[in-house]
C-alpha cells in the first residue's frame, strides 16, 4: 500500500493481561482517537474464510501471526476505515494496541506511522496477568486464553518481543505506566500524560499564544 500521509500514532505496549484492550477501548471513545487492536482485527475475520483459518492456526497456539500476513491484513483494515471516513489522517490519532509487535513490523509500518508516544503498561505480578487472562477467557470466550500452556507461552515471549520492538523507537517516546492498579487509576495516568502531550502540541502549533493572552493579536 502506498500512502502519502503518515498517521499521528500512539502505541500501547503491555503483556497479555496488562489491560491494553480495556484502556484502548475507553480512550478510543474520544472523538479524535481511533483505537485499533490487532488481535481484535484478527478475531473479527470470519473463521470460515481462508484468512480467518490461517490466523486461528497461529493464535490458538500462542504464536505470532507471520509479519507479512499481519501487515497485509492491517493495511487492508486501515484502507477500509479510510474509505468509510472513519479514519481521517488530518483529524484522528491512531491508538494502536498489539502492533507493531516486533522490530520487523515496526520497520514495515514506519512509512505510515508518526509515533508521538508509546505507553508501556507494566504488570510486575505475572500471577495477576494470568488471573486477568483467565477471567477474560470466560468473559469473551477466547480460545487462546483458555489453555494454561498457551497463556504461559504468550507471557514468556512478550518481554523479548517488547524489548526488540522498542529498539526501533526513540527511548524518549516511552512512558511507563504501572498497570497493576485498578483500571481507573491506569486510565488516570494515561490521560494525565495525554493532556500534557496535547498541551505541548497546541503550544507548538500556536507560537503567538502569549500575545493573544496579552490582547496584542489583531
Ligand atoms: P494478547 O495481548 O493477549 O496477546 P491480542 O488480542 O493482542 O492478545 O492478540 C491475540 C493473538 O493475536 C496473539 O497471541 C497473536 O497470536 C496474534 N497477534 C496479535 N497481534 C499481532 C501482531 N502484531 N503480530 C503477530 N501476531 C499478532
PDB file of C-alpha atoms and ligand atoms in Angstrom:
ATOM      1  CA  UNK A   1       0.000   0.000   0.000  1.00  0.00           C
ATOM      2  CA  UNK A   2       1.442   3.387  -0.865  1.00  0.00           C
ATOM      3  CA  UNK A   3       0.470   6.201   1.454  1.00  0.00           C
ATOM      4  CA  UNK A   4       1.247   9.861   1.038  1.00  0.00           C
ATOM      5  CA  UNK A   5       0.482  10.638   4.632  1.00  0.00           C
ATOM      6  CA  UNK A   6       1.548   9.362   7.995  1.00  0.00           C
ATOM      7  CA  UNK A   7      -0.911   8.847  10.812  1.00  0.00           C
ATOM      8  CA  UNK A   8      -0.272  10.565  14.107  1.00  0.00           C
ATOM      9  CA  UNK A   9       0.041   7.497  16.300  1.00  0.00           C
ATOM     10  CA  UNK A  10       0.153   6.441  19.922  1.00  0.00           C
ATOM     11  CA  UNK A  11       1.283   2.895  20.668  1.00  0.00           C
ATOM     12  CA  UNK A  12       0.060   0.792  23.572  1.00  0.00           C
ATOM     13  CA  UNK A  13       2.515  -1.831  24.755  1.00  0.00           C
ATOM     14  CA  UNK A  14       1.951  -4.299  27.543  1.00  0.00           C
ATOM     15  CA  UNK A  15       1.923  -8.005  28.259  1.00  0.00           C
ATOM     16  CA  UNK A  16      -1.218 -10.047  27.693  1.00  0.00           C
ATOM     17  CA  UNK A  17      -3.445  -9.223  30.646  1.00  0.00           C
ATOM     18  CA  UNK A  18      -1.926  -5.771  31.212  1.00  0.00           C
ATOM     19  CA  UNK A  19      -5.180  -4.093  30.233  1.00  0.00           C
ATOM     20  CA  UNK A  20      -4.230  -2.635  26.833  1.00  0.00           C
ATOM     21  CA  UNK A  21      -7.589  -3.630  25.390  1.00  0.00           C
ATOM     22  CA  UNK A  22      -9.549  -2.123  28.277  1.00  0.00           C
ATOM     23  CA  UNK A  23      -7.637   1.158  28.165  1.00  0.00           C
ATOM     24  CA  UNK A  24      -7.656   1.280  24.369  1.00  0.00           C
ATOM     25  CA  UNK A  25     -11.406   0.682  24.303  1.00  0.00           C
ATOM     26  CA  UNK A  26     -12.081   3.603  26.648  1.00  0.00           C
ATOM     27  CA  UNK A  27      -9.611   6.006  25.001  1.00  0.00           C
ATOM     28  CA  UNK A  28     -10.962   5.060  21.587  1.00  0.00           C
ATOM     29  CA  UNK A  29     -14.244   6.737  22.592  1.00  0.00           C
ATOM     30  CA  UNK A  30     -12.549  10.146  22.443  1.00  0.00           C
ATOM     31  CA  UNK A  31     -13.630  11.967  19.288  1.00  0.00           C
ATOM     32  CA  UNK A  32     -10.119  12.389  17.844  1.00  0.00           C
ATOM     33  CA  UNK A  33      -8.879   8.917  18.669  1.00  0.00           C
ATOM     34  CA  UNK A  34      -9.230   5.724  16.650  1.00  0.00           C
ATOM     35  CA  UNK A  35      -8.343   2.602  18.594  1.00  0.00           C
ATOM     36  CA  UNK A  36      -7.239  -0.447  16.638  1.00  0.00           C
ATOM     37  CA  UNK A  37      -6.386  -3.690  18.380  1.00  0.00           C
ATOM     38  CA  UNK A  38      -4.515  -6.011  16.078  1.00  0.00           C
ATOM     39  CA  UNK A  39      -5.844  -9.025  17.990  1.00  0.00           C
ATOM     40  CA  UNK A  40      -9.427  -7.759  17.568  1.00  0.00           C
ATOM     41  CA  UNK A  41      -8.927  -7.238  13.838  1.00  0.00           C
ATOM     42  CA  UNK A  42      -7.767 -10.864  13.614  1.00  0.00           C
ATOM     43  CA  UNK A  43     -10.612 -12.194  15.764  1.00  0.00           C
ATOM     44  CA  UNK A  44     -13.214 -10.406  13.644  1.00  0.00           C
ATOM     45  CA  UNK A  45     -12.142 -12.213  10.488  1.00  0.00           C
ATOM     46  CA  UNK A  46     -14.744 -14.901   9.789  1.00  0.00           C
ATOM     47  CA  UNK A  47     -13.449 -18.321  10.819  1.00  0.00           C
ATOM     48  CA  UNK A  48     -14.845 -19.983   7.691  1.00  0.00           C
ATOM     49  CA  UNK A  49     -12.677 -17.812   5.406  1.00  0.00           C
ATOM     50  CA  UNK A  50      -9.141 -18.681   4.288  1.00  0.00           C
ATOM     51  CA  UNK A  51      -7.569 -15.766   6.189  1.00  0.00           C
ATOM     52  CA  UNK A  52      -9.551 -16.443   9.359  1.00  0.00           C
ATOM     53  CA  UNK A  53      -8.497 -20.095   9.322  1.00  0.00           C
ATOM     54  CA  UNK A  54      -4.870 -19.198   8.814  1.00  0.00           C
ATOM     55  CA  UNK A  55      -4.958 -16.716  11.693  1.00  0.00           C
ATOM     56  CA  UNK A  56      -6.519 -19.201  14.136  1.00  0.00           C
ATOM     57  CA  UNK A  57      -3.785 -21.665  13.247  1.00  0.00           C
ATOM     58  CA  UNK A  58      -1.259 -19.314  14.915  1.00  0.00           C
ATOM     59  CA  UNK A  59      -3.306 -17.590  17.628  1.00  0.00           C
ATOM     60  CA  UNK A  60      -4.638 -20.853  19.080  1.00  0.00           C
ATOM     61  CA  UNK A  61      -1.042 -21.970  19.659  1.00  0.00           C
ATOM     62  CA  UNK A  62       0.012 -18.678  21.238  1.00  0.00           C
ATOM     63  CA  UNK A  63       2.269 -17.960  18.255  1.00  0.00           C
ATOM     64  CA  UNK A  64       2.606 -14.667  16.463  1.00  0.00           C
ATOM     65  CA  UNK A  65       0.952 -14.412  13.083  1.00  0.00           C
ATOM     66  CA  UNK A  66       3.665 -14.044  10.382  1.00  0.00           C
ATOM     67  CA  UNK A  67       4.628 -10.441   9.670  1.00  0.00           C
ATOM     68  CA  UNK A  68       3.603 -10.444   6.003  1.00  0.00           C
ATOM     69  CA  UNK A  69       0.109 -11.580   6.803  1.00  0.00           C
ATOM     70  CA  UNK A  70      -0.197  -9.264   9.819  1.00  0.00           C
ATOM     71  CA  UNK A  71       0.849  -6.158   7.904  1.00  0.00           C
ATOM     72  CA  UNK A  72      -1.296  -7.082   4.883  1.00  0.00           C
ATOM     73  CA  UNK A  73      -4.456  -7.527   6.984  1.00  0.00           C
ATOM     74  CA  UNK A  74      -3.775  -4.394   8.984  1.00  0.00           C
ATOM     75  CA  UNK A  75      -3.211  -2.239   5.899  1.00  0.00           C
ATOM     76  CA  UNK A  76      -6.430  -3.518   4.392  1.00  0.00           C
ATOM     77  CA  UNK A  77      -8.255  -2.691   7.612  1.00  0.00           C
ATOM     78  CA  UNK A  78      -6.862   0.855   7.566  1.00  0.00           C
ATOM     79  CA  UNK A  79      -7.888   1.318   3.921  1.00  0.00           C
ATOM     80  CA  UNK A  80     -11.445   0.272   4.720  1.00  0.00           C
ATOM     81  CA  UNK A  81     -11.626   2.681   7.665  1.00  0.00           C
ATOM     82  CA  UNK A  82     -10.331   5.492   5.464  1.00  0.00           C
ATOM     83  CA  UNK A  83     -12.777   4.699   2.679  1.00  0.00           C
ATOM     84  CA  UNK A  84     -15.606   4.850   5.203  1.00  0.00           C
ATOM     85  CA  UNK A  85     -14.173   8.122   6.545  1.00  0.00           C
ATOM     86  CA  UNK A  86     -13.951   6.567   9.989  1.00  0.00           C
ATOM     87  CA  UNK A  87     -10.249   7.364   9.919  1.00  0.00           C
ATOM     88  CA  UNK A  88      -9.106  10.755   8.659  1.00  0.00           C
ATOM     89  CA  UNK A  89      -5.355  11.390   8.853  1.00  0.00           C
ATOM     90  CA  UNK A  90      -5.810  15.140   9.401  1.00  0.00           C
ATOM     91  CA  UNK A  91      -8.303  14.641  12.234  1.00  0.00           C
ATOM     92  CA  UNK A  92      -7.552  11.411  14.032  1.00  0.00           C
ATOM     93  CA  UNK A  93      -4.792   9.984  16.159  1.00  0.00           C
ATOM     94  CA  UNK A  94      -4.358   6.240  15.833  1.00  0.00           C
ATOM     95  CA  UNK A  95      -4.162   4.331  19.081  1.00  0.00           C
ATOM     96  CA  UNK A  96      -2.534   1.039  18.187  1.00  0.00           C
ATOM     97  CA  UNK A  97      -2.722  -1.903  20.502  1.00  0.00           C
ATOM     98  CA  UNK A  98      -0.690  -5.017  19.727  1.00  0.00           C
ATOM     99  CA  UNK A  99       1.006  -3.600  16.652  1.00  0.00           C
ATOM    100  CA  UNK A 100       3.891  -3.409  15.910  1.00  0.00           C
ATOM    101  CA  UNK A 101       4.889  -6.456  17.892  1.00  0.00           C
ATOM    102  CA  UNK A 102       8.435  -6.945  16.680  1.00  0.00           C
ATOM    103  CA  UNK A 103      11.220  -4.933  15.092  1.00  0.00           C
ATOM    104  CA  UNK A 104      10.359  -6.041  11.577  1.00  0.00           C
ATOM    105  CA  UNK A 105       6.738  -4.900  11.888  1.00  0.00           C
ATOM    106  CA  UNK A 106       7.900  -1.560  13.310  1.00  0.00           C
ATOM    107  CA  UNK A 107      10.173  -1.116  10.298  1.00  0.00           C
ATOM    108  CA  UNK A 108       7.488  -2.055   7.789  1.00  0.00           C
ATOM    109  CA  UNK A 109       4.921   0.307   9.303  1.00  0.00           C
ATOM    110  CA  UNK A 110       7.270   3.226   9.718  1.00  0.00           C
ATOM    111  CA  UNK A 111       6.265   4.873   6.431  1.00  0.00           C
ATOM    112  CA  UNK A 112       2.684   5.099   7.718  1.00  0.00           C
ATOM    113  CA  UNK A 113       3.111   5.937  11.390  1.00  0.00           C
ATOM    114  CA  UNK A 114       4.222   9.127  13.049  1.00  0.00           C
ATOM    115  CA  UNK A 115       4.663   7.759  16.559  1.00  0.00           C
ATOM    116  CA  UNK A 116       4.304  10.564  19.120  1.00  0.00           C
ATOM    117  CA  UNK A 117       4.029   8.485  22.293  1.00  0.00           C
ATOM    118  CA  UNK A 118       4.407   4.906  23.482  1.00  0.00           C
ATOM    119  CA  UNK A 119       2.561   3.838  26.626  1.00  0.00           C
ATOM    120  CA  UNK A 120       4.149   0.789  28.184  1.00  0.00           C
ATOM    121  CA  UNK A 121       1.737  -0.820  30.652  1.00  0.00           C
ATOM    122  CA  UNK A 122       3.749  -2.771  33.189  1.00  0.00           C
ATOM    123  CA  UNK A 123       2.400  -5.546  35.399  1.00  0.00           C
ATOM    124  CA  UNK A 124       5.112  -6.831  37.750  1.00  0.00           C
ATOM    125  CA  UNK A 125       2.988  -9.648  39.072  1.00  0.00           C
ATOM    126  CA  UNK A 126       2.726 -12.435  36.464  1.00  0.00           C
ATOM    127  CA  UNK A 127       0.039 -14.174  38.526  1.00  0.00           C
ATOM    128  CA  UNK A 128      -2.127 -11.070  38.282  1.00  0.00           C
ATOM    129  CA  UNK A 129      -1.784 -11.044  34.480  1.00  0.00           C
ATOM    130  CA  UNK A 130      -2.705 -14.742  34.383  1.00  0.00           C
ATOM    131  CA  UNK A 131      -5.785 -14.128  36.533  1.00  0.00           C
ATOM    132  CA  UNK A 132      -6.913 -11.375  34.197  1.00  0.00           C
ATOM    133  CA  UNK A 133      -6.486 -13.683  31.203  1.00  0.00           C
ATOM    134  CA  UNK A 134      -8.436 -16.461  32.914  1.00  0.00           C
ATOM    135  CA  UNK A 135     -11.366 -14.152  33.577  1.00  0.00           C
ATOM    136  CA  UNK A 136     -11.164 -12.769  30.029  1.00  0.00           C
ATOM    137  CA  UNK A 137     -11.348 -16.339  28.713  1.00  0.00           C
ATOM    138  CA  UNK A 138     -14.704 -16.800  30.451  1.00  0.00           C
ATOM    139  CA  UNK A 139     -15.986 -13.338  29.582  1.00  0.00           C
ATOM    140  CA  UNK A 140     -15.009 -13.302  25.904  1.00  0.00           C
ATOM    141  CA  UNK A 141     -14.869 -16.983  25.112  1.00  0.00           C
ATOM    142  CA  UNK A 142     -11.310 -16.653  23.766  1.00  0.00           C
ATOM    143  CA  UNK A 143      -9.617 -19.853  22.712  1.00  0.00           C
ATOM    144  CA  UNK A 144      -6.103 -18.507  23.290  1.00  0.00           C
ATOM    145  CA  UNK A 145      -6.903 -17.566  26.909  1.00  0.00           C
ATOM    146  CA  UNK A 146      -8.301 -20.969  27.845  1.00  0.00           C
ATOM    147  CA  UNK A 147      -5.171 -23.043  27.697  1.00  0.00           C
ATOM    148  CA  UNK A 148      -2.651 -22.510  30.508  1.00  0.00           C
ATOM    149  CA  UNK A 149       0.255 -23.619  28.333  1.00  0.00           C
ATOM    150  CA  UNK A 150      -0.657 -21.123  25.617  1.00  0.00           C
ATOM    151  CA  UNK A 151      -1.020 -18.351  28.200  1.00  0.00           C
ATOM    152  CA  UNK A 152       2.408 -19.092  29.631  1.00  0.00           C
ATOM    153  CA  UNK A 153       3.994 -19.126  26.177  1.00  0.00           C
ATOM    154  CA  UNK A 154       2.498 -15.713  25.348  1.00  0.00           C
ATOM    155  CA  UNK A 155       3.560 -14.208  28.660  1.00  0.00           C
ATOM    156  CA  UNK A 156       7.106 -15.521  28.240  1.00  0.00           C
ATOM    157  CA  UNK A 157       7.576 -14.326  24.672  1.00  0.00           C
ATOM    158  CA  UNK A 158       6.162 -10.901  25.477  1.00  0.00           C
ATOM    159  CA  UNK A 159       9.231  -9.467  27.156  1.00  0.00           C
ATOM    160  CA  UNK A 160      11.619 -10.395  24.332  1.00  0.00           C
ATOM    161  CA  UNK A 161       9.166  -9.092  21.740  1.00  0.00           C
ATOM    162  CA  UNK A 162       8.786  -5.776  23.532  1.00  0.00           C
ATOM    163  CA  UNK A 163      12.464  -5.162  24.116  1.00  0.00           C
ATOM    164  CA  UNK A 164      13.128  -5.935  20.465  1.00  0.00           C
ATOM    165  CA  UNK A 165      10.296  -3.699  19.187  1.00  0.00           C
ATOM    166  CA  UNK A 166      11.226  -0.786  21.420  1.00  0.00           C
ATOM    167  CA  UNK A 167      14.727  -0.776  19.917  1.00  0.00           C
ATOM    168  CA  UNK A 168      13.176   0.711  16.797  1.00  0.00           C
ATOM    169  CA  UNK A 169      11.911   3.822  18.609  1.00  0.00           C
ATOM    170  CA  UNK A 170      13.494   6.769  20.356  1.00  0.00           C
ATOM    171  CA  UNK A 171      13.533   5.901  24.092  1.00  0.00           C
ATOM    172  CA  UNK A 172      12.203   9.381  24.911  1.00  0.00           C
ATOM    173  CA  UNK A 173       8.858   8.338  23.391  1.00  0.00           C
ATOM    174  CA  UNK A 174       8.304   5.640  26.002  1.00  0.00           C
ATOM    175  CA  UNK A 175       6.109   6.434  29.004  1.00  0.00           C
ATOM    176  CA  UNK A 176       5.878   3.633  31.562  1.00  0.00           C
ATOM    177  CA  UNK A 177       2.638   3.095  33.439  1.00  0.00           C
ATOM    178  CA  UNK A 178       2.114   0.887  36.471  1.00  0.00           C
ATOM    179  CA  UNK A 179      -0.707  -1.307  35.188  1.00  0.00           C
ATOM    180  CA  UNK A 180      -1.050  -3.439  38.336  1.00  0.00           C
ATOM    181  CA  UNK A 181      -3.528  -0.870  39.702  1.00  0.00           C
ATOM    182  CA  UNK A 182      -7.245  -0.814  39.103  1.00  0.00           C
ATOM    183  CA  UNK A 183      -8.127   0.140  35.503  1.00  0.00           C
ATOM    184  CA  UNK A 184      -9.433   3.552  36.616  1.00  0.00           C
ATOM    185  CA  UNK A 185      -6.042   4.555  38.035  1.00  0.00           C
ATOM    186  CA  UNK A 186      -4.207   3.252  34.986  1.00  0.00           C
ATOM    187  CA  UNK A 187      -6.550   5.326  32.846  1.00  0.00           C
ATOM    188  CA  UNK A 188      -5.902   8.396  35.015  1.00  0.00           C
ATOM    189  CA  UNK A 189      -2.141   8.062  34.494  1.00  0.00           C
ATOM    190  CA  UNK A 190      -2.545   7.703  30.738  1.00  0.00           C
ATOM    191  CA  UNK A 191      -4.967  10.613  30.494  1.00  0.00           C
ATOM    192  CA  UNK A 192      -2.678  12.868  32.550  1.00  0.00           C
ATOM    193  CA  UNK A 193       0.135  12.183  30.119  1.00  0.00           C
ATOM    194  CA  UNK A 194      -2.109  12.656  27.089  1.00  0.00           C
ATOM    195  CA  UNK A 195      -3.178  16.035  28.443  1.00  0.00           C
ATOM    196  CA  UNK A 196       0.483  17.104  28.701  1.00  0.00           C
ATOM    197  CA  UNK A 197       1.106  15.854  25.166  1.00  0.00           C
ATOM    198  CA  UNK A 198      -1.930  17.676  23.814  1.00  0.00           C
ATOM    199  CA  UNK A 199      -0.985  20.920  25.521  1.00  0.00           C
ATOM    200  CA  UNK A 200       2.557  20.839  24.171  1.00  0.00           C
ATOM    201  CA  UNK A 201       1.262  20.192  20.635  1.00  0.00           C
ATOM    202  CA  UNK A 202      -1.123  23.152  20.941  1.00  0.00           C
ATOM    203  CA  UNK A 203       1.602  25.466  22.221  1.00  0.00           C
ATOM    204  CA  UNK A 204       3.955  24.379  19.431  1.00  0.00           C
ATOM    205  CA  UNK A 205       1.224  24.974  16.844  1.00  0.00           C
ATOM    206  CA  UNK A 206       0.348  28.420  18.222  1.00  0.00           C
ATOM    207  CA  UNK A 207       3.550  30.421  18.674  1.00  0.00           C
ATOM    208  CA  UNK A 208       1.545  33.633  19.322  1.00  0.00           C
ATOM    209  CA  UNK A 209      -0.337  32.230  22.308  1.00  0.00           C
ATOM    210  CA  UNK A 210       1.285  34.731  24.692  1.00  0.00           C
ATOM    211  CA  UNK A 211       0.474  37.748  22.555  1.00  0.00           C
ATOM    212  CA  UNK A 212      -3.102  36.539  22.394  1.00  0.00           C
ATOM    213  CA  UNK A 213      -3.258  36.375  26.182  1.00  0.00           C
ATOM    214  CA  UNK A 214      -1.971  39.991  26.328  1.00  0.00           C
ATOM    215  CA  UNK A 215      -4.546  41.083  23.792  1.00  0.00           C
ATOM    216  CA  UNK A 216      -1.859  42.031  21.229  1.00  0.00           C
ATOM    217  CA  UNK A 217      -3.224  39.962  18.408  1.00  0.00           C
ATOM    218  CA  UNK A 218      -5.332  41.773  15.859  1.00  0.00           C
TER     219      UNK A 218
HETATM  220  P1  LIG B   1      -2.708 -10.628  23.795  1.00  0.00           P
HETATM  221  O1  LIG B   1      -2.386  -9.224  24.222  1.00  0.00           O
HETATM  222  O2  LIG B   1      -3.280 -11.423  24.895  1.00  0.00           O
HETATM  223  O3  LIG B   1      -1.617 -11.307  23.026  1.00  0.00           O
HETATM  224  P2  LIG B   1      -4.106  -9.840  21.438  1.00  0.00           P
HETATM  225  O4  LIG B   1      -5.575  -9.687  21.292  1.00  0.00           O
HETATM  226  O5  LIG B   1      -3.241  -8.643  21.335  1.00  0.00           O
HETATM  227  O6  LIG B   1      -3.951 -10.557  22.841  1.00  0.00           O
HETATM  228  O7  LIG B   1      -3.553 -10.894  20.372  1.00  0.00           O
HETATM  229  C1  LIG B   1      -4.087 -12.197  20.278  1.00  0.00           C
HETATM  230  C2  LIG B   1      -3.185 -13.012  19.374  1.00  0.00           C
HETATM  231  O8  LIG B   1      -3.186 -12.467  18.049  1.00  0.00           O
HETATM  232  C3  LIG B   1      -1.724 -13.046  19.779  1.00  0.00           C
HETATM  233  O9  LIG B   1      -1.459 -14.052  20.737  1.00  0.00           O
HETATM  234  C4  LIG B   1      -1.028 -13.355  18.444  1.00  0.00           C
HETATM  235  O10 LIG B   1      -1.159 -14.712  18.116  1.00  0.00           O
HETATM  236  C5  LIG B   1      -1.892 -12.566  17.463  1.00  0.00           C
HETATM  237  N1  LIG B   1      -1.357 -11.217  17.230  1.00  0.00           N
HETATM  238  C6  LIG B   1      -1.852 -10.051  17.719  1.00  0.00           C
HETATM  239  N2  LIG B   1      -1.138  -9.008  17.286  1.00  0.00           N
HETATM  240  C7  LIG B   1      -0.171  -9.499  16.497  1.00  0.00           C
HETATM  241  C8  LIG B   1       0.901  -8.932  15.737  1.00  0.00           C
HETATM  242  N3  LIG B   1       1.124  -7.608  15.699  1.00  0.00           N
HETATM  243  N4  LIG B   1       1.711  -9.759  15.034  1.00  0.00           N
HETATM  244  C9  LIG B   1       1.517 -11.082  15.037  1.00  0.00           C
HETATM  245  N5  LIG B   1       0.536 -11.696  15.727  1.00  0.00           N
HETATM  246  C10 LIG B   1      -0.301 -10.923  16.451  1.00  0.00           C
END
